[in-house]
Structure formats: C-alpha cells, structure tokens
mmCIF file of C-alpha atoms in Angstrom:
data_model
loop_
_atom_site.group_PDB
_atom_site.id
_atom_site.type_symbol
_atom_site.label_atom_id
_atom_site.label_comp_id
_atom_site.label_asym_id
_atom_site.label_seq_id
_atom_site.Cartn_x
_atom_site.Cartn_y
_atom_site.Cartn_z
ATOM 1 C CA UNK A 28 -167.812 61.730 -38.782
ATOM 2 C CA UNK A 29 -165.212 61.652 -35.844
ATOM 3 C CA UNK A 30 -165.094 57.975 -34.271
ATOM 4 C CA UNK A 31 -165.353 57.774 -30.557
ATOM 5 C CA UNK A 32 -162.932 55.976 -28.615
ATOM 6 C CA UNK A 33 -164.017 54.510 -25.069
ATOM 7 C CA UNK A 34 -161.680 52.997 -22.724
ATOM 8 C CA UNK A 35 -163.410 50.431 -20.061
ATOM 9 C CA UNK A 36 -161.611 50.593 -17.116
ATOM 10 C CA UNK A 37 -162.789 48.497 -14.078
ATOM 11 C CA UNK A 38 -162.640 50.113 -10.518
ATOM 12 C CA UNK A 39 -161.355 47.379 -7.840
ATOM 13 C CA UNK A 40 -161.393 50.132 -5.068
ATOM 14 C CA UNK A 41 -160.828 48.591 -1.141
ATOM 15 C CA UNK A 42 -160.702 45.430 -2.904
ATOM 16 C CA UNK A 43 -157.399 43.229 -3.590
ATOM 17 C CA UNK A 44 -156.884 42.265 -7.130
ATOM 18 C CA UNK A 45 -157.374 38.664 -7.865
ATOM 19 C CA UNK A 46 -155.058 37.508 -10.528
ATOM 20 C CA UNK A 47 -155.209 34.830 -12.882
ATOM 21 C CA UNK A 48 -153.975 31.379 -11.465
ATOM 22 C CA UNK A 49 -154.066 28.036 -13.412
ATOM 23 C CA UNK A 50 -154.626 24.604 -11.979
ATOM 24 C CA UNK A 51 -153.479 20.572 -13.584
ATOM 25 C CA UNK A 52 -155.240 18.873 -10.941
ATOM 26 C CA UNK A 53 -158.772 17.832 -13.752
ATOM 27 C CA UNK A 54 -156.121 17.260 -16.659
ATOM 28 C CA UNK A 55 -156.588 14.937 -18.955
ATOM 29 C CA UNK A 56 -153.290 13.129 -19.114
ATOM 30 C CA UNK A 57 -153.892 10.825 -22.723
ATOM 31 C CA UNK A 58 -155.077 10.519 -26.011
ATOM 32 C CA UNK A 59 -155.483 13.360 -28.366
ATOM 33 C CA UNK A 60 -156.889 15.981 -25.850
ATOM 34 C CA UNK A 61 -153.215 15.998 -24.067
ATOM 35 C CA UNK A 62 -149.826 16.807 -24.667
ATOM 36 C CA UNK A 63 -149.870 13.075 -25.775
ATOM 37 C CA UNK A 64 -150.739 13.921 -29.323
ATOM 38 C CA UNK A 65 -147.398 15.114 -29.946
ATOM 39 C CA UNK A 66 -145.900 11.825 -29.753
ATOM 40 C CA UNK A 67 -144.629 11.898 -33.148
ATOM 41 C CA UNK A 68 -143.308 15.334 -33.701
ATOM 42 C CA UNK A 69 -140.936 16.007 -31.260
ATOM 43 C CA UNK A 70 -140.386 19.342 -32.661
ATOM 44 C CA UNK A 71 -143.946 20.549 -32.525
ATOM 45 C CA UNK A 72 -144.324 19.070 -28.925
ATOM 46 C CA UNK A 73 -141.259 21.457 -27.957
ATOM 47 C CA UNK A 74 -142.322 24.479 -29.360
ATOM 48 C CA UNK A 75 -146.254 23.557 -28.526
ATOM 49 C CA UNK A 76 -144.979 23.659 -24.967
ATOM 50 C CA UNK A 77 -142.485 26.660 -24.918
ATOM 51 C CA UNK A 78 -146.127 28.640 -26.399
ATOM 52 C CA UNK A 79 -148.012 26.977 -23.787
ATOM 53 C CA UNK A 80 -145.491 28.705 -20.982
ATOM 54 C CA UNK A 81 -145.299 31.653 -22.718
ATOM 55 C CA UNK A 82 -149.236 32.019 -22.762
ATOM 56 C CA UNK A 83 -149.578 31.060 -19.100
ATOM 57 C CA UNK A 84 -147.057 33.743 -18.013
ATOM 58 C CA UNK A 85 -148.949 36.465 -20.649
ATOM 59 C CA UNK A 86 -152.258 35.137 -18.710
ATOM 60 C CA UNK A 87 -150.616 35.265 -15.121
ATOM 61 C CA UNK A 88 -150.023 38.752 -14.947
ATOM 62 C CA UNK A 89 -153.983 39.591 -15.632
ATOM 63 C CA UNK A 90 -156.619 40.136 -12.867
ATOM 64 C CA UNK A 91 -159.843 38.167 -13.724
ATOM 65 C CA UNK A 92 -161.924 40.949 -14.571
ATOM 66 C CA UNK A 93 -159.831 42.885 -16.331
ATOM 67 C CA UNK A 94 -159.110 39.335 -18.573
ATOM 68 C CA UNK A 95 -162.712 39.585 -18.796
ATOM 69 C CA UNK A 96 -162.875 42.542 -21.108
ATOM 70 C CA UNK A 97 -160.415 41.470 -23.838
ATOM 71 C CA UNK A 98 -161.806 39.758 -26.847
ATOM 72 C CA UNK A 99 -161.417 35.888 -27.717
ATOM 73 C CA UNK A 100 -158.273 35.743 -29.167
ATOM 74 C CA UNK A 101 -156.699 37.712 -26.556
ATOM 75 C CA UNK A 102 -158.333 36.293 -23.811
ATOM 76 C CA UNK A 103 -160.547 33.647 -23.497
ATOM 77 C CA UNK A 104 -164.561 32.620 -24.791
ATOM 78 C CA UNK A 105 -166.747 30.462 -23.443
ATOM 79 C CA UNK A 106 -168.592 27.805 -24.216
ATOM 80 C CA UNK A 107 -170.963 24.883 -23.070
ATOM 81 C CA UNK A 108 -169.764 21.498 -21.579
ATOM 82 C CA UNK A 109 -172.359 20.110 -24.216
ATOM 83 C CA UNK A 110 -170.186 21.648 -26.947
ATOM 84 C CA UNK A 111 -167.305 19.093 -26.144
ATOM 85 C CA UNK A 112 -167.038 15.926 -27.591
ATOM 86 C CA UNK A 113 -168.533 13.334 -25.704
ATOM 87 C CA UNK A 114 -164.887 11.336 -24.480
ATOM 88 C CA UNK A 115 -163.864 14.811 -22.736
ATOM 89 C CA UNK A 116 -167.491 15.651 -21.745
ATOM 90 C CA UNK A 117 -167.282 12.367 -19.743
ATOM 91 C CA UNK A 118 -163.809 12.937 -18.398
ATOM 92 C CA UNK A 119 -165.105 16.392 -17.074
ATOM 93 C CA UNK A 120 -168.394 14.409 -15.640
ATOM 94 C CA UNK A 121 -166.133 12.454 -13.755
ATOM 95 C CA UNK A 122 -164.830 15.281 -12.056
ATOM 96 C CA UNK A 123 -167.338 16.960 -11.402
ATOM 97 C CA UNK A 124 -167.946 19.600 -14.099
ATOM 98 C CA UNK A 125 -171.990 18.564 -16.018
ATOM 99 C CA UNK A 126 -173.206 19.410 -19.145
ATOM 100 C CA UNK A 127 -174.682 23.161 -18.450
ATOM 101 C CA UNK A 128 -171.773 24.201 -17.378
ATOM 102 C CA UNK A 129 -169.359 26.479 -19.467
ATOM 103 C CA UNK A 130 -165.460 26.184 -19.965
ATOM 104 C CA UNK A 131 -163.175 28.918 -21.406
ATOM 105 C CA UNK A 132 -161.284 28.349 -24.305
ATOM 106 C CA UNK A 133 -157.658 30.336 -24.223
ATOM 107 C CA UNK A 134 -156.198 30.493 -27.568
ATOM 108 C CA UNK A 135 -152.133 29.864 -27.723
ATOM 109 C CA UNK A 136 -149.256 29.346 -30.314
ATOM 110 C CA UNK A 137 -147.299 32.240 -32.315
ATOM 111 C CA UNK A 138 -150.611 31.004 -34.802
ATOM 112 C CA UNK A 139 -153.006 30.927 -32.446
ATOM 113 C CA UNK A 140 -154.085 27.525 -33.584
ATOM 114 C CA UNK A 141 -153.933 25.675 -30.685
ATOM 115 C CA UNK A 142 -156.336 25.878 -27.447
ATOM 116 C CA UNK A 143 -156.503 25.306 -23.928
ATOM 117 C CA UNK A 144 -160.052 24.203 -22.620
ATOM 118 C CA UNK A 145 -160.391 25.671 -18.749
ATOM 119 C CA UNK A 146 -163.058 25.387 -16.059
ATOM 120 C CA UNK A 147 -163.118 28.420 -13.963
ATOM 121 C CA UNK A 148 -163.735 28.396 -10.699
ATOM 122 C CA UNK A 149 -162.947 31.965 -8.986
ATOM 123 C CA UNK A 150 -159.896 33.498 -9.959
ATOM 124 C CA UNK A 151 -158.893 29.707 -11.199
ATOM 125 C CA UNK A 152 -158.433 28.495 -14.671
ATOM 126 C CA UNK A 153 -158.568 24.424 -14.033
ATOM 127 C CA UNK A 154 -156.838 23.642 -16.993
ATOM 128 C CA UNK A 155 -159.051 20.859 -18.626
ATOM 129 C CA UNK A 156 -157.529 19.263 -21.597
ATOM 130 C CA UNK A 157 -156.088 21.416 -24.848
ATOM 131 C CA UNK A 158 -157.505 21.044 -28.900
ATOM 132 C CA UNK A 159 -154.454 21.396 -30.786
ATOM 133 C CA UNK A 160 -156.284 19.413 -34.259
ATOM 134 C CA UNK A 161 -159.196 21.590 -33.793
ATOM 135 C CA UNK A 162 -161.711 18.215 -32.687
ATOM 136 C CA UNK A 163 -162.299 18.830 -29.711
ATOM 137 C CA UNK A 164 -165.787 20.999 -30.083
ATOM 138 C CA UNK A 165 -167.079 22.375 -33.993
ATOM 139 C CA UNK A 166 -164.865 25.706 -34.217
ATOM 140 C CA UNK A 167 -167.461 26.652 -36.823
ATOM 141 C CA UNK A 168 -166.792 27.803 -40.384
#
C-alpha cells in the first residue's frame, strides 16, 4: 500500500505576512520560573541563554500561521492558565491573563528540555516565564 504524502500550505493572498514577534514586558523576573534559577551554574545559565537566542531567531523568521501547522516540539502547544502552578497563575492574574485562558509552550535547548511559557496576543508571543526543572505545569508521563 503506497503512503500518501500531503503538504499543507496556507494561502496569505492580498494579505501581508505577519511574522512571529516576542515581547518581555509580563516577564517574570525571579524565583525558579526566570533566568534566576541558574544562579548556581554559570555554565548552564550561558548556554541556557545562547539556546534561548538561538530559538527566538529559529521562531522569528516564521509567520504565525504557518508556526501554526508544525507539531509541539517544533513549534509550540497550548495549554490552560489553570494548568500552571498557582505562584505563576497569580503573576499572570496580575497582568491581566485569567484562568481560561491558554499560553503556548515553545520548547528550546539542543535537548529540548527546557520551555518558554508565552501568551499570544496577535502575531505576539508575550514571553511569560520559562520551566527549565519541568515544575512549572504536570508534563505528564
């Protein structure tokens, strides 16, 4: 039996492209949700943050929908605010972000085993707070 190969392409006709941008401005700057849980491996923080450029640029050059189409560990899944753990699901409250909403969840790291936890608004990825220990939500088994 011959297997059938489909490519999904996605027409943008008499419309611009709108590219992936990301935004720092609902970080969350401490504790183990930030770049702050480096603080005592100075090696891993380096190369945790030479991935983390690496993935944005990878990201960068993507329009949304066509990000859309790629699976989870090329792209991005989503998953409820409820999901989080309750520190970062109040951090998000505070800016604005409630429980029924859902944030993507970009995988980065040569490994993969790190993630960045995004609220997307548009075409922008408002880059929320990262899970590089894997506590930040129940990854499953």
């Amino acid at each position: 039996m011959k297997k059938l190969r489909v490519k999904i392409s996605v027409s943008n006709e008499g419309k611009s492209k709108k590219y992936v941008t990301f935004s720092f401005d609902k970080m969350l700057n401490e504790g183990n949700y930030s770049f702050e849980f480096f603080k005592k491996n100075k090696r891993d923080h380096i190369q945790a943050y030479q991935d983390l450029l690496n993935r944005f640029q990878e990201l960068s050059r993507f329009a949304v929908l066509d990000l859309m189409l790629l699976d989870k560990k090329q792209g991005y899944e989503l998953i409820n605010v409820s999901e989080l753990k309750a520190n970062i699901q109040n951090h998000l409250e505070k800016n604005g972000i409630t429980k029924d909403s859902k944030v993507a969840i970009f995988r980065f790291s040569s490994s993969q085993k790190y993630r960045i936890v995004c609220h997307m608004v548009d075409n922008v990825f408002h880059v929320l707070a990262f899970d590089f220990d894997h506590s930040a939500y129940n990854h499953g088994s």
